Structures are given as structure tokens and as C-alpha cells.
CSV table of C-alpha atoms in Angstrom, one decimal:
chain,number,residue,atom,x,y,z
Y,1,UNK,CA,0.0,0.0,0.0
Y,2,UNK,CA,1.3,3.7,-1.0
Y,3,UNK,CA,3.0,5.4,2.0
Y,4,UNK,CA,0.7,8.0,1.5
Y,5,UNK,CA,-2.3,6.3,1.9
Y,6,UNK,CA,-0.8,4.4,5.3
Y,7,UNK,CA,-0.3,8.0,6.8
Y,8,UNK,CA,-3.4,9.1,6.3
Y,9,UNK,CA,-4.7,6.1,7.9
Y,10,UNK,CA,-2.4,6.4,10.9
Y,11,UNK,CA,-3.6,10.0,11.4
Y,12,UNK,CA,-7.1,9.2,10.8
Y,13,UNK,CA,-6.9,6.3,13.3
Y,14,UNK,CA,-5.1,9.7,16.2
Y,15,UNK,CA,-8.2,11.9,16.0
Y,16,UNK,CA,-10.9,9.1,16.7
Y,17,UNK,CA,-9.0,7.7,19.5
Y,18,UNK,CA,-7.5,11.5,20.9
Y,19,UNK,CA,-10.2,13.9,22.5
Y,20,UNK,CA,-8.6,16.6,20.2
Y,21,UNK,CA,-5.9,17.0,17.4
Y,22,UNK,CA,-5.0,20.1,16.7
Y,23,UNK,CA,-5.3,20.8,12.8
Y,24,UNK,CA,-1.8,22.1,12.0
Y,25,UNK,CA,-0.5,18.8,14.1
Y,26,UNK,CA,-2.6,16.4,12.0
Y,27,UNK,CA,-2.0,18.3,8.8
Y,28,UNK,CA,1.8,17.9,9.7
Y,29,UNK,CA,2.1,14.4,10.5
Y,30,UNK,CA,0.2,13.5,7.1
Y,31,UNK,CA,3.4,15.2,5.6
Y,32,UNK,CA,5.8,13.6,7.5
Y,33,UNK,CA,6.9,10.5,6.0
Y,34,UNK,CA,7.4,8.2,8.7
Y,35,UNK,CA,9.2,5.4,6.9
Y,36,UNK,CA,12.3,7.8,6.9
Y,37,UNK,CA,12.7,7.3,10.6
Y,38,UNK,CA,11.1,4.3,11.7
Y,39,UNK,CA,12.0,1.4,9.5
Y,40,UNK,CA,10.2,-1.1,11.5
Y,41,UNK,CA,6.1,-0.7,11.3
Y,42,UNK,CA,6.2,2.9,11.3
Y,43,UNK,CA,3.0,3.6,11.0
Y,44,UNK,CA,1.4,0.9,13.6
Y,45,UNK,CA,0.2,3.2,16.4
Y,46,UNK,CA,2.8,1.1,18.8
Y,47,UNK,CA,6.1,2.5,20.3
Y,48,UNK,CA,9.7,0.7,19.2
Y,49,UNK,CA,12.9,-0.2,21.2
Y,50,UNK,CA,15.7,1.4,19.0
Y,51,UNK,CA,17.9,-1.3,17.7
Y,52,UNK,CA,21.0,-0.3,18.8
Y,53,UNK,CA,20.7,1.9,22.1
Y,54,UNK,CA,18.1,2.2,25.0
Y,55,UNK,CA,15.9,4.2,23.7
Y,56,UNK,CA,12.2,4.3,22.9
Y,57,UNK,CA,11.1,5.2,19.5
Y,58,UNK,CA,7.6,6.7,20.4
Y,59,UNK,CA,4.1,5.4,18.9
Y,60,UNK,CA,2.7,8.4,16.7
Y,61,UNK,CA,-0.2,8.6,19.6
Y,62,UNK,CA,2.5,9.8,22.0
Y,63,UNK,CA,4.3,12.1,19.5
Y,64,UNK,CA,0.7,13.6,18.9
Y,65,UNK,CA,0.0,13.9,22.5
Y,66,UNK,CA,3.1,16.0,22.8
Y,67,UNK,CA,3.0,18.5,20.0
Y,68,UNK,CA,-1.0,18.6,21.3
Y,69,UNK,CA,0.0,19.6,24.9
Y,70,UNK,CA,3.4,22.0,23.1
Y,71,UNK,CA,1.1,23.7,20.8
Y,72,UNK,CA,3.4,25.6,18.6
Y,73,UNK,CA,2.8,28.2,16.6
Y,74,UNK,CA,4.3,29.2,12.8
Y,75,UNK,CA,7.7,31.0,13.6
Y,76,UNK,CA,8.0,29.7,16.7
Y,77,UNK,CA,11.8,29.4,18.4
Y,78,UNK,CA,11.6,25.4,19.0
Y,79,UNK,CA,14.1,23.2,20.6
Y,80,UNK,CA,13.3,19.4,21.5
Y,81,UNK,CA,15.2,17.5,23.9
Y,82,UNK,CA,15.8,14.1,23.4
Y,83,UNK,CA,16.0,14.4,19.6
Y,84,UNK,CA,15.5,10.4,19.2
Y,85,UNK,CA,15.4,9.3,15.5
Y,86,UNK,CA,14.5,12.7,14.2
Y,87,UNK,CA,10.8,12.2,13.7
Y,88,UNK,CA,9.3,14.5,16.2
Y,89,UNK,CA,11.9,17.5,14.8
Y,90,UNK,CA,10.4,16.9,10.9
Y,91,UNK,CA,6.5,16.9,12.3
Y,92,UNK,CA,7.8,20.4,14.3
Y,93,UNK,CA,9.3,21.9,10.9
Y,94,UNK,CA,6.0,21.0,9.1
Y,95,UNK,CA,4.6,23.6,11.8
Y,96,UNK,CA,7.2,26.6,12.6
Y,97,UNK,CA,9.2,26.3,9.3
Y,98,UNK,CA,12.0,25.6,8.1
Y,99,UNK,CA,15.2,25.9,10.2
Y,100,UNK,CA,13.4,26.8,13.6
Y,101,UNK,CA,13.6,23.4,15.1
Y,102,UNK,CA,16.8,22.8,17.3
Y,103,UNK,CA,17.3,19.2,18.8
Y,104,UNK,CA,19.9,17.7,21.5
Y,105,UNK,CA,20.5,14.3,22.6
Y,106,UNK,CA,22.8,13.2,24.7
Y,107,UNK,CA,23.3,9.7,22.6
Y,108,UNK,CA,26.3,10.6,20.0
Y,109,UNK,CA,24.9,7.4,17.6
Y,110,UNK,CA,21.5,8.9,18.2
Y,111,UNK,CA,22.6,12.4,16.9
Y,112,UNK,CA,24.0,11.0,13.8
Y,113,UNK,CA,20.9,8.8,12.7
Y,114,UNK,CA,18.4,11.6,13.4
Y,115,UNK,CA,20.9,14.0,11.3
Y,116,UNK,CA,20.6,11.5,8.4
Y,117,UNK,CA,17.3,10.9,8.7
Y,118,UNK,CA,16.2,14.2,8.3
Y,119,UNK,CA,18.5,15.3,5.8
Y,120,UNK,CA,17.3,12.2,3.7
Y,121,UNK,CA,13.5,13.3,4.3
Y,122,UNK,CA,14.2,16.4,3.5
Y,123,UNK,CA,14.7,18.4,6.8
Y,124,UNK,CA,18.0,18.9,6.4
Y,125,UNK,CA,17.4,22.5,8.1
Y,126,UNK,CA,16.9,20.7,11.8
Y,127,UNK,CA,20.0,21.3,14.2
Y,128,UNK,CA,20.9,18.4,16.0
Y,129,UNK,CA,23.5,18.0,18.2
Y,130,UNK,CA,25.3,16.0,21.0
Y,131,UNK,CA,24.0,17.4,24.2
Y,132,UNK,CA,23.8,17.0,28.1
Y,133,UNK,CA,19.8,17.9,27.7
Y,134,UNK,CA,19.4,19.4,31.0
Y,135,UNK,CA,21.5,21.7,29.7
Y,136,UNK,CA,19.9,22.6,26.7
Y,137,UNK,CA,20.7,24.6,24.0
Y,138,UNK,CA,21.8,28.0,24.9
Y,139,UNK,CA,23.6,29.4,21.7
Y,140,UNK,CA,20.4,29.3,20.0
Y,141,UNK,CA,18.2,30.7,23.1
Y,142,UNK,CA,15.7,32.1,23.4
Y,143,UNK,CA,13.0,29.2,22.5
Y,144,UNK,CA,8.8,29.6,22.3
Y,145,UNK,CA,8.7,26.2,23.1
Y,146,UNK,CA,11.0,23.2,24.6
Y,147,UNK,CA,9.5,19.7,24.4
Y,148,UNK,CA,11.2,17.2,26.7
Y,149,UNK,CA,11.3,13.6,26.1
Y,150,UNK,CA,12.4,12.4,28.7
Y,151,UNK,CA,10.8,12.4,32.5
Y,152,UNK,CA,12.4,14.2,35.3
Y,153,UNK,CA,10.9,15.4,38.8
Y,154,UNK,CA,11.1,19.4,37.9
Y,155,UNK,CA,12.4,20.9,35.2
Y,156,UNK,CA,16.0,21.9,35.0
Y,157,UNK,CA,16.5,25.2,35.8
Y,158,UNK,CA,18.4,25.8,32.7
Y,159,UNK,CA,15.7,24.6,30.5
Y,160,UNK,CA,13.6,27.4,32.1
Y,161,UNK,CA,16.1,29.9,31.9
Y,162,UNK,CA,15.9,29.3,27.7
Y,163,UNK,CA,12.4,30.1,27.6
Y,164,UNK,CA,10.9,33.1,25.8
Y,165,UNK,CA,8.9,35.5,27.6
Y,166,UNK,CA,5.2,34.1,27.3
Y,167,UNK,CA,7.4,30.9,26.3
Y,168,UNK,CA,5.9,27.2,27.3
Y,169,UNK,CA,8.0,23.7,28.3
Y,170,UNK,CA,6.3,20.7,28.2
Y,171,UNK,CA,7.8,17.1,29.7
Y,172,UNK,CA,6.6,14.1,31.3
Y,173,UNK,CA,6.6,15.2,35.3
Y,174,UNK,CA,7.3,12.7,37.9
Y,175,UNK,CA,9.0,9.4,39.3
Y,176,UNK,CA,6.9,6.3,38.7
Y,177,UNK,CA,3.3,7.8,38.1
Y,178,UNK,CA,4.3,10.6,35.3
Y,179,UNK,CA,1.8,13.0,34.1
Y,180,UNK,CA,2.4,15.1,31.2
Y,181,UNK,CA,2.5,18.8,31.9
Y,182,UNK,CA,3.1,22.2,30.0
Y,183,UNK,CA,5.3,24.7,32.3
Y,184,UNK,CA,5.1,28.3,31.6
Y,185,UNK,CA,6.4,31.2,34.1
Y,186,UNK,CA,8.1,28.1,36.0
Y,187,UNK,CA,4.7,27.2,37.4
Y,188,UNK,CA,2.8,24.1,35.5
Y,189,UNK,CA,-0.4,25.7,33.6
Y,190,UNK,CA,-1.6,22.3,32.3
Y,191,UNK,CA,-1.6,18.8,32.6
Y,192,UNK,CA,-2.9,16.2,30.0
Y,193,UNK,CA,-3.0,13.0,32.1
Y,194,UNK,CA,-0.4,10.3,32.5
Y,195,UNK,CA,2.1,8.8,30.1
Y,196,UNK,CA,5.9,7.0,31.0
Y,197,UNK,CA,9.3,8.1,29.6
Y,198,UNK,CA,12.4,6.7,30.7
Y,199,UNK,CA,14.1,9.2,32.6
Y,200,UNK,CA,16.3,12.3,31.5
Y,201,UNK,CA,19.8,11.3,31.8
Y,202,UNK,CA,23.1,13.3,32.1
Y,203,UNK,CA,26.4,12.5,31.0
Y,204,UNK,CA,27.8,9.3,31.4
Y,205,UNK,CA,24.4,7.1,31.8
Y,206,UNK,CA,24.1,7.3,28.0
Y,207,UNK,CA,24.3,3.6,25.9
Y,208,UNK,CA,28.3,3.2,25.5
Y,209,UNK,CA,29.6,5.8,27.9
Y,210,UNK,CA,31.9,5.2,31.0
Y,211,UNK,CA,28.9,5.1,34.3
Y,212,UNK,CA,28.6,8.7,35.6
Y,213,UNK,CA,30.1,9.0,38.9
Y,214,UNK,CA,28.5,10.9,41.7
Y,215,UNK,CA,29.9,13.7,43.3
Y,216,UNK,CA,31.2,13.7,47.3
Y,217,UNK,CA,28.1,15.4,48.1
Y,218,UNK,CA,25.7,12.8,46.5
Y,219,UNK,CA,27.4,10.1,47.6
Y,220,UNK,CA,25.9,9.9,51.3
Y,221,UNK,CA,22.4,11.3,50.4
Y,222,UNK,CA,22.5,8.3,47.7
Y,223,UNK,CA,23.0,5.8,50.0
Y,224,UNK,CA,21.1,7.2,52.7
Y,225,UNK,CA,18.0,7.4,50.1
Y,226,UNK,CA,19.0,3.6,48.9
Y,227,UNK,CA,18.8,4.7,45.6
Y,228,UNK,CA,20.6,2.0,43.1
Y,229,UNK,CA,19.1,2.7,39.7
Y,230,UNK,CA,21.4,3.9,37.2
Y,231,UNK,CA,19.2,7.3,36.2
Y,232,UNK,CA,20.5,10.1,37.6
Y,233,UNK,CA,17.9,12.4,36.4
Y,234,UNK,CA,14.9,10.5,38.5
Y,235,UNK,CA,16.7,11.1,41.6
Y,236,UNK,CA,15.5,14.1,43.5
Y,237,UNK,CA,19.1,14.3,44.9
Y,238,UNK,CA,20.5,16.0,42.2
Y,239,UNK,CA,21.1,19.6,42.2
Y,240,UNK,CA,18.6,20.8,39.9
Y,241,UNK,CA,19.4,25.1,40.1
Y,242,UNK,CA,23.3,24.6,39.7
Y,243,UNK,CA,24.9,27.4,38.3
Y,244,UNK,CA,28.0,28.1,35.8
């Protein structure tokens, strides 16, 4: 069956199961041609494991839910952390153009496929690069919108500190039970009900990399917490408003 024609059924098959689609997020993912990212069913409604690393390729119901709750606007500033395998940066540039989209993962392999794979789809106008995400993107700051896909308790301070003035940040809040919020003026404005991400990691807890050790000060609060889990960002240990 034409490409096409599967797309169109995928996105029929979002708005009778989703409450609400927005138009320009339905329009976009009937552009976006799936098959350039996802080689493996791409347009089942069903998430992937990425064949090489740890990571999650998200089911189009997830991606939708996101851009639904991020609700960008044409010309909008956009950066996404967690850039994945590229699809969720091509569905962006359908909506804010061209060359507004900025993506970071912390995955080096990652940043390479996604770079490919929207060059070869032809979004070769996407930034990617190879990024601590908490740390976002701050050469390219200010942003109208930061989608993070990956959970974490709060949201990093420096995250925040990117945003626009009126700007929104939308993640998956929460250890455990998550529940997808939108963030403006630091304070959550909305939440859209619950959804799980693997956590937000930081350097040295990506697939390949020498373990992340802790510093002298996290070392007794980890052990007093009995925290053995190899995430970093799901602790609430870590020292989210650090400076520098």
C-alpha cells in the first residue's frame, strides 16, 4: 500500500481515539513521511525499542499527545530535547518552518541517525546536536517552546532559563506515576493526564559511555536514600538550580 495512503490512515486512526488533534499537528504528520525514521512498522500506532541503544522510539499517539499539549505556533523558536530518531523535529518543521527546530540528545549514535534521517526526508534545516539535555541549547536561546522527552521530577533550571517571555516547556513530570505537563512562568499551567518516559539522563548514563560517577556530596544522600538505579535524572538528589 502507498505510503501515503498508510499515513493518512495512521492520522485518521489519532483523532478518533485522541479527544482533540490540533489541525496544524494532524496536517503535519500526514506530511511527514514516517518510513524515513522508523523502519520497522512505522505507521502501527505502537512505540519501538531502538535497535541499537536504549531508547524508545515513540508510537505516533504519544508524538501527537506531545505537540497537542506544546502547541506551537508558525515562527516559533523550537528546541526538542531528546531528539530520538528525528521524527518528532520533521513533524515540528511542518509547523514553525523551516530551520526553527533545534534538537539535543545526549546519545552521540542517536545524533548522527536523526541527522541523516532528516536530511534524507528532507529536513535537512533541523539542528541536532550532541548534548547533556538538562543543559539545553543556549547558543540558540531564546525558545517559544521546549519539548522534553524524557521524564524528570522538575524541570532543569536551565531549561527554564531558555524560555521566551510568554514561552511554554512541556515534559513528562514525575517518578513512577508521570503525568504530562506544559510549564510556563516556572509554574505548571496544564496537565494532559499520565504517560511514562524513561528518565532524563546526564552524561555518562548514556548507551556506551563510562557510568557517571557521583559527586562527594551525593554520595551519602544516595546511600542514605537507597537509591541504586542507574538514572540520575529520577533522583530528586541531584542539584537541579546549579549554576555556571
Amino acid at each position: 500500500m502507498d505510503n501515503s495512503v498508510l499515513r493518512d490512515d495512521m492520522v485518521d486512526g489519532l483523532e478518533h481515539s485522541l479527544e482533540s488533534l490540533p489541525e496544524a499537528v494532524s496536517i503535519a504528520m500526514r506530511s511527514v513521511p514516517r518510513h524515513e525514521f522508523v523502519t520497522d512498522s512505522p505507521y502501527q500506532n505502537r512505540p519501538t525499542e531502538h535497535r541499537d541503544t536504549n531508547t524508545t522510539i515513540l508510537a505516533p499517539t504519544t508524538v501527537a499527545r506531545l505537540l497537542a499539549a506544546l502547541d506551537p505556533q508558525p515562527d516559533d523558536e523550537v528546541l526538542v530535547v531528546g531528539a530520538g530518531v528525528g521524527y518528532t523535529a520533521a513533524v515540528l518543521t511542518e509547523i514553525v518552518g523551516d530551520a526553527r527546530v533545534h534538537a539535543v540528545d545526549i546519545t552521540r549514535s542517536l545524533v548522527y541517525e536523526a541527522r541523516e534521517n532528516l536530511q534524507r526526508a528532507g529536513y535537512g534545516g533541523v539542528l541536532v546536536d550532541c548534548r547533556d539535555g538538562a543543559e539545553g541549547l543556549a547558543d540558540y536561546a531564546p525558545f517559544d517552546r521546549i519539548l522534553v522527552e524524557a521524564s524528570a521530577v522538575r524541570p532543569p533550571a536551565r531549561l527554564l532559563a531558555q524560555l521566551a517571555d510568554g514561552g511554554r516547556l512541556v515534559m513528562p513530570k514525575g517518578v513512577g506515576e508521570q503525568t504530562l505537563v506544559a510549564v510556563e512562568d516556572g509554574e505548571v499551567a496544564e496537565s494532559f493526564g499520565p504517560l511514562s518516559f524513561k528518565p532524563l539522563l546526564v552524561d555518562g548514563e548514556q548507551t556506551g559511555s563510562i557510568v557517571r560517577n557521583r559527586t562527594r556530596r551525593e554520595d551519602p544522600e544516595y546511600e542514605g536514600r537507597g537509591w541504586h538505579a542507574g538514572h540520575g535524572w529520577e533522583q530528586d538528589w541531584i542539584d537541579w538550580g546549579g549554576s555556571g
